[in-house]
Amino acid sequence: MDTAFYDRLAPDYHLLYPDWERAVARQGAALAAVLHAHGVAPGDPVLDAACGIGTQTLGLIAQGFALTASDLSPGAVTRLQQELDARNLHATLRVDDLRSLSGTASSSQAAVLACDNSLPHLLSDAEILQAFASAWRCLRPGGLLLISVRDYAAIPRVSPDVRPYGARRDAEGRRFLAVQVWEWDGDCYDLRLYRTVEHPDGHCDTEVLHSRYRAITLDRLTQLMAEAGFEAIERRDDVLFQPVLLGRKPAAPA
């Protein structure tokens, strides 16, 4: 995985949302309801293993959970620390790889999250199984894995597939425009994010950020979760803007 995409995007990532603060609150409430329904209570330790700039982390802290947040992108983790400081909130932050989660102790977490289509950055079944095995290791018996991903089985493979975000303005009066372009390559696609910032004096800066995804289906992810040992796996389409998969690490024998 190349961290440059998210390092460079981190300062303006919130502008991809029409209202990021509202999204933080809404997702925090929705995820908290799911965690509570699966026996994870406020105060319990939760690992956001693909935290980005904190969309889920900030929302769950506001709901009372004890968050550890990690991401492979140093720029994203730095931005999350700034957001925590601005809100006088606390989480344990670290730069870490979703495939290893080497900074998180075994059997320490009530839940592990990886949201916002983070897993399809892993381009093989072996890498995804490695990530699931690491989440398994970090979870205490009975703990919950929660991931959110695109429903690639429902997405037509049009190449190029142009996906605009729309125009935003920030607090400094800059105008921000972002457009995704997908180009398919078998079961993978190259994503280019064309990012333009128009400054108040009229001059523009434009850059192109590149990443690559594997269009893994929810059915295949379900199979891999089961292979990694998770049970009671379910799909939910009523939690976030992307489908959610849930799986539980079996409880310790009595």
Coordinates of N, CA and C in Angstrom, one line a residue, residues 58-172:
L58 N -13.4 9.9 15.9 CA -13.9 11.0 16.7 C -15.4 10.8 17.1
G59 N -16.2 10.2 16.2 CA -17.6 9.9 16.5 C -17.7 8.9 17.6
L60 N -16.9 7.9 17.7 CA -17.0 6.9 18.7 C -16.5 7.4 20.1
I61 N -15.5 8.3 20.1 CA -15.0 8.9 21.3 C -16.2 9.7 21.9
A62 N -16.9 10.4 21.0 CA -18.0 11.2 21.5 C -19.1 10.4 22.1
Q63 N -19.2 9.1 21.7 CA -20.2 8.1 22.2 C -19.7 7.4 23.4
G64 N -18.4 7.7 23.9 CA -18.0 7.2 25.2 C -17.0 6.0 25.1
F65 N -16.6 5.6 23.9 CA -15.7 4.4 23.8 C -14.3 4.9 24.0
A66 N -13.4 3.9 24.4 CA -12.0 4.2 24.6 C -11.3 3.8 23.3
L67 N -10.8 4.7 22.5 CA -10.3 4.5 21.2 C -8.8 4.4 21.1
T68 N -8.3 3.4 20.4 CA -7.0 3.3 19.9 C -7.2 3.5 18.4
A69 N -6.4 4.3 17.7 CA -6.5 4.5 16.3 C -5.2 4.4 15.6
S70 N -5.2 3.7 14.5 CA -3.9 3.5 13.8 C -4.2 3.5 12.3
D71 N -3.2 3.9 11.5 CA -3.3 4.0 10.1 C -1.8 3.9 9.5
L72 N -1.7 3.4 8.3 CA -0.4 3.3 7.7 C 0.1 4.7 7.2
S73 N -0.8 5.7 7.1 CA -0.4 7.0 6.6 C 0.0 7.9 7.8
P74 N 1.2 8.3 7.9 CA 1.6 9.3 9.0 C 0.9 10.6 8.9
G75 N 0.6 11.0 7.6 CA -0.1 12.3 7.5 C -1.5 12.3 8.0
A76 N -2.2 11.2 7.8 CA -3.5 11.0 8.3 C -3.5 11.0 9.9
V77 N -2.6 10.3 10.4 CA -2.5 10.2 11.9 C -2.2 11.5 12.5
T78 N -1.3 12.3 11.9 CA -1.0 13.6 12.3 C -2.2 14.5 12.3
R79 N -3.0 14.4 11.2 CA -4.2 15.2 11.1 C -5.2 14.8 12.2
L80 N -5.3 13.5 12.5 CA -6.2 13.1 13.5 C -5.8 13.7 14.9
Q81 N -4.5 13.7 15.2 CA -4.1 14.3 16.4 C -4.5 15.7 16.5
Q82 N -4.4 16.4 15.4 CA -4.8 17.9 15.4 C -6.3 18.0 15.7
E83 N -7.1 17.1 15.1 CA -8.5 17.1 15.4 C -8.8 16.8 16.8
L84 N -8.1 15.8 17.4 CA -8.3 15.5 18.8 C -7.9 16.7 19.7
D85 N -6.8 17.3 19.4 CA -6.4 18.5 20.2 C -7.4 19.6 20.1
A86 N -7.9 19.9 19.0 CA -8.9 21.0 18.8 C -10.2 20.7 19.6
R87 N -10.5 19.4 19.8 CA -11.7 19.1 20.5 C -11.5 18.7 22.0
N88 N -10.2 18.8 22.4 CA -9.8 18.4 23.8 C -10.3 16.9 24.1
L89 N -10.0 16.1 23.1 CA -10.3 14.7 23.2 C -9.0 13.9 23.2
H90 N -9.1 12.6 23.6 CA -7.9 11.7 23.7 C -8.2 10.4 23.0
A91 N -7.2 9.9 22.3 CA -7.2 8.6 21.8 C -5.7 8.2 21.8
T92 N -5.4 6.9 21.8 CA -4.0 6.4 21.6 C -3.8 6.3 20.1
L93 N -2.9 7.0 19.6 CA -2.6 7.0 18.1 C -1.3 6.3 17.8
R94 N -1.3 5.7 16.7 CA 0.0 5.2 16.2 C -0.1 4.9 14.7
V95 N 1.1 5.0 14.0 CA 1.2 4.6 12.6 C 1.4 3.1 12.6
D96 N 0.5 2.3 12.0 CA 0.6 0.9 12.0 C 0.0 0.3 10.7
D97 N 0.3 -0.9 10.4 CA -0.1 -1.5 9.2 C -1.3 -2.4 9.5
L98 N -2.4 -2.3 8.8 CA -3.6 -3.0 8.9 C -3.3 -4.5 8.9
R99 N -2.3 -4.9 8.1 CA -2.0 -6.3 7.9 C -1.3 -6.9 9.2
S100 N -0.7 -6.1 10.0 CA 0.0 -6.7 11.2 C -0.5 -6.2 12.5
L101 N -0.9 -4.9 12.6 CA -1.4 -4.3 13.8 C -0.4 -4.6 14.9
S102 N 0.9 -4.4 14.6 CA 1.9 -4.8 15.5 C 2.0 -4.0 16.8
G103 N 1.4 -2.8 16.8 CA 1.4 -2.0 18.0 C 0.3 -2.3 19.0
T104 N -0.6 -3.2 18.7 CA -1.8 -3.5 19.5 C -1.6 -4.9 20.2
A105 N -1.8 -4.9 21.5 CA -1.6 -6.1 22.3 C -2.6 -7.2 21.9
S106 N -2.2 -8.4 22.0 CA -3.2 -9.5 21.8 C -4.3 -9.5 22.8
S107 N -5.5 -9.9 22.3 CA -6.7 -10.1 23.2 C -7.0 -8.8 24.0
S108 N -6.7 -7.6 23.4 CA -6.9 -6.4 24.2 C -8.1 -5.6 23.8
Q109 N -8.8 -5.9 22.7 CA -9.8 -5.0 22.2 C -11.2 -5.7 22.2
A110 N -12.2 -4.9 22.6 CA -13.6 -5.4 22.5 C -14.1 -5.4 21.0
A111 N -13.5 -4.5 20.2 CA -13.9 -4.4 18.8 C -12.8 -3.9 18.0
V112 N -12.7 -4.3 16.7 CA -11.8 -3.8 15.8 C -12.6 -3.3 14.6
L113 N -12.3 -2.1 14.1 CA -13.0 -1.5 13.0 C -12.0 -1.2 11.8
A114 N -12.5 -1.4 10.6 CA -11.7 -1.0 9.4 C -12.8 -0.5 8.4
C115 N -13.0 0.8 8.4 CA -14.2 1.3 7.6 C -13.7 2.1 6.4
D116 N -14.6 2.7 5.7 CA -14.4 3.5 4.5 C -13.5 2.8 3.4
N117 N -13.9 1.6 3.1 CA -13.3 0.9 2.0 C -11.8 0.7 2.1
S118 N -11.3 0.5 3.3 CA -9.9 0.4 3.5 C -9.3 -1.0 3.0
L119 N -10.1 -2.1 3.3 CA -9.6 -3.4 3.0 C -9.3 -3.6 1.5
P120 N -10.1 -3.0 0.5 CA -9.7 -3.3 -0.9 C -8.4 -2.7 -1.3
H121 N -7.7 -1.9 -0.5 CA -6.3 -1.5 -0.8 C -5.4 -2.7 -0.8
L122 N -5.8 -3.8 -0.1 CA -5.0 -5.0 0.0 C -5.4 -5.8 -1.3
L123 N -4.4 -6.1 -2.1 CA -4.7 -6.6 -3.5 C -4.7 -8.1 -3.6
S124 N -4.6 -8.9 -2.5 CA -4.7 -10.3 -2.6 C -5.4 -10.9 -1.5
D125 N -6.0 -12.1 -1.6 CA -6.6 -12.8 -0.5 C -5.6 -13.0 0.6
A126 N -4.4 -13.3 0.3 CA -3.4 -13.5 1.4 C -3.2 -12.3 2.3
E127 N -3.2 -11.1 1.7 CA -3.0 -9.9 2.5 C -4.3 -9.7 3.3
I128 N -5.5 -9.9 2.7 CA -6.7 -9.7 3.5 C -6.8 -10.7 4.7
L129 N -6.4 -11.9 4.4 CA -6.4 -12.9 5.5 C -5.4 -12.5 6.6
Q130 N -4.3 -12.0 6.2 CA -3.3 -11.5 7.2 C -3.9 -10.4 8.0
A131 N -4.7 -9.5 7.4 CA -5.4 -8.4 8.2 C -6.4 -9.0 9.1
F132 N -7.2 -10.0 8.6 CA -8.2 -10.6 9.5 C -7.6 -11.4 10.6
A133 N -6.4 -12.0 10.4 CA -5.7 -12.8 11.4 C -5.2 -11.8 12.5
S134 N -4.7 -10.6 12.0 CA -4.2 -9.6 13.0 C -5.4 -9.1 13.8
A135 N -6.5 -8.8 13.2 CA -7.7 -8.4 14.0 C -8.1 -9.4 15.0
W136 N -8.1 -10.7 14.6 CA -8.4 -11.8 15.5 C -7.5 -11.8 16.7
R137 N -6.2 -11.6 16.4 CA -5.2 -11.6 17.5 C -5.5 -10.5 18.5
C138 N -5.9 -9.3 18.0 CA -6.1 -8.2 18.9 C -7.4 -8.3 19.7
L139 N -8.4 -9.0 19.2 CA -9.7 -9.1 19.8 C -9.6 -10.0 21.1
R140 N -10.3 -9.6 22.1 CA -10.5 -10.5 23.2 C -11.6 -11.5 22.8
P141 N -11.7 -12.7 23.5 CA -12.7 -13.7 23.2 C -14.1 -13.0 23.2
G142 N -14.9 -13.3 22.1 CA -16.2 -12.7 22.0 C -16.2 -11.3 21.3
G143 N -15.0 -10.8 21.0 CA -14.9 -9.5 20.4 C -15.4 -9.4 19.0
L144 N -15.6 -8.2 18.5 CA -16.3 -8.0 17.2 C -15.4 -7.3 16.2
L145 N -15.4 -7.9 15.0 CA -14.8 -7.2 13.8 C -15.9 -6.5 13.0
L146 N -15.7 -5.3 12.7 CA -16.6 -4.5 11.9 C -15.9 -3.8 10.7
I147 N -16.2 -4.1 9.5 CA -15.6 -3.5 8.3 C -16.7 -2.9 7.4
S148 N -16.4 -1.8 6.7 CA -17.3 -1.3 5.7 C -16.6 -1.2 4.4
V149 N -17.2 -1.6 3.3 CA -16.6 -1.7 2.0 C -17.7 -1.4 0.9
R150 N -17.2 -1.0 -0.3 CA -18.1 -0.8 -1.4 C -18.7 -2.2 -1.8
D151 N -19.9 -2.2 -2.3 CA -20.5 -3.4 -2.9 C -20.1 -3.5 -4.3
Y152 N -18.9 -4.0 -4.6 CA -18.4 -4.1 -5.9 C -19.2 -4.9 -6.9
A153 N -19.9 -5.9 -6.4 CA -20.8 -6.7 -7.2 C -21.9 -5.9 -7.9
A154 N -22.2 -4.8 -7.3 CA -23.3 -4.0 -7.8 C -22.8 -2.8 -8.6
I155 N -21.5 -2.7 -8.9 CA -20.9 -1.5 -9.6 C -20.6 -1.9 -11.0
P156 N -21.2 -1.3 -12.0 CA -20.8 -1.6 -13.4 C -19.3 -1.2 -13.6
R157 N -18.7 -2.0 -14.4 CA -17.2 -1.8 -14.7 C -17.1 -1.0 -16.0
V158 N -17.3 0.3 -15.8 CA -17.1 1.3 -16.9 C -15.7 1.9 -16.8
S159 N -15.0 2.0 -17.9 CA -13.7 2.5 -17.9 C -13.4 3.5 -19.0
P160 N -13.1 4.7 -18.7 CA -12.9 5.3 -17.4 C -14.3 5.6 -16.7
D161 N -14.3 5.5 -15.4 CA -15.5 5.8 -14.6 C -15.2 7.1 -13.8
V162 N -15.9 8.2 -14.2 CA -15.7 9.5 -13.7 C -16.7 9.8 -12.5
R163 N -16.1 10.1 -11.3 CA -17.0 10.2 -10.1 C -16.6 11.5 -9.4
P164 N -17.4 12.6 -9.7 CA -17.1 13.9 -9.1 C -17.6 14.0 -7.6
Y165 N -16.9 14.7 -6.8 CA -17.3 14.9 -5.4 C -18.2 16.2 -5.3
G166 N -18.0 17.1 -6.2 CA -18.7 18.4 -6.1 C -17.7 19.4 -5.6
A167 N -18.1 20.7 -5.5 CA -17.3 21.8 -5.1 C -17.6 22.2 -3.7
R168 N -16.5 22.5 -2.9 CA -16.6 22.9 -1.5 C -15.8 24.2 -1.3
R169 N -16.1 24.9 -0.2 CA -15.3 26.0 0.2 C -14.9 25.8 1.7
D170 N -13.6 26.1 1.9 CA -13.2 26.0 3.3 C -13.2 27.3 4.1
A171 N -12.8 27.3 5.3 CA -12.9 28.5 6.2 C -12.0 29.6 5.7
E172 N -11.0 29.3 4.9 CA -10.1 30.3 4.4 C -10.6 30.9 3.1

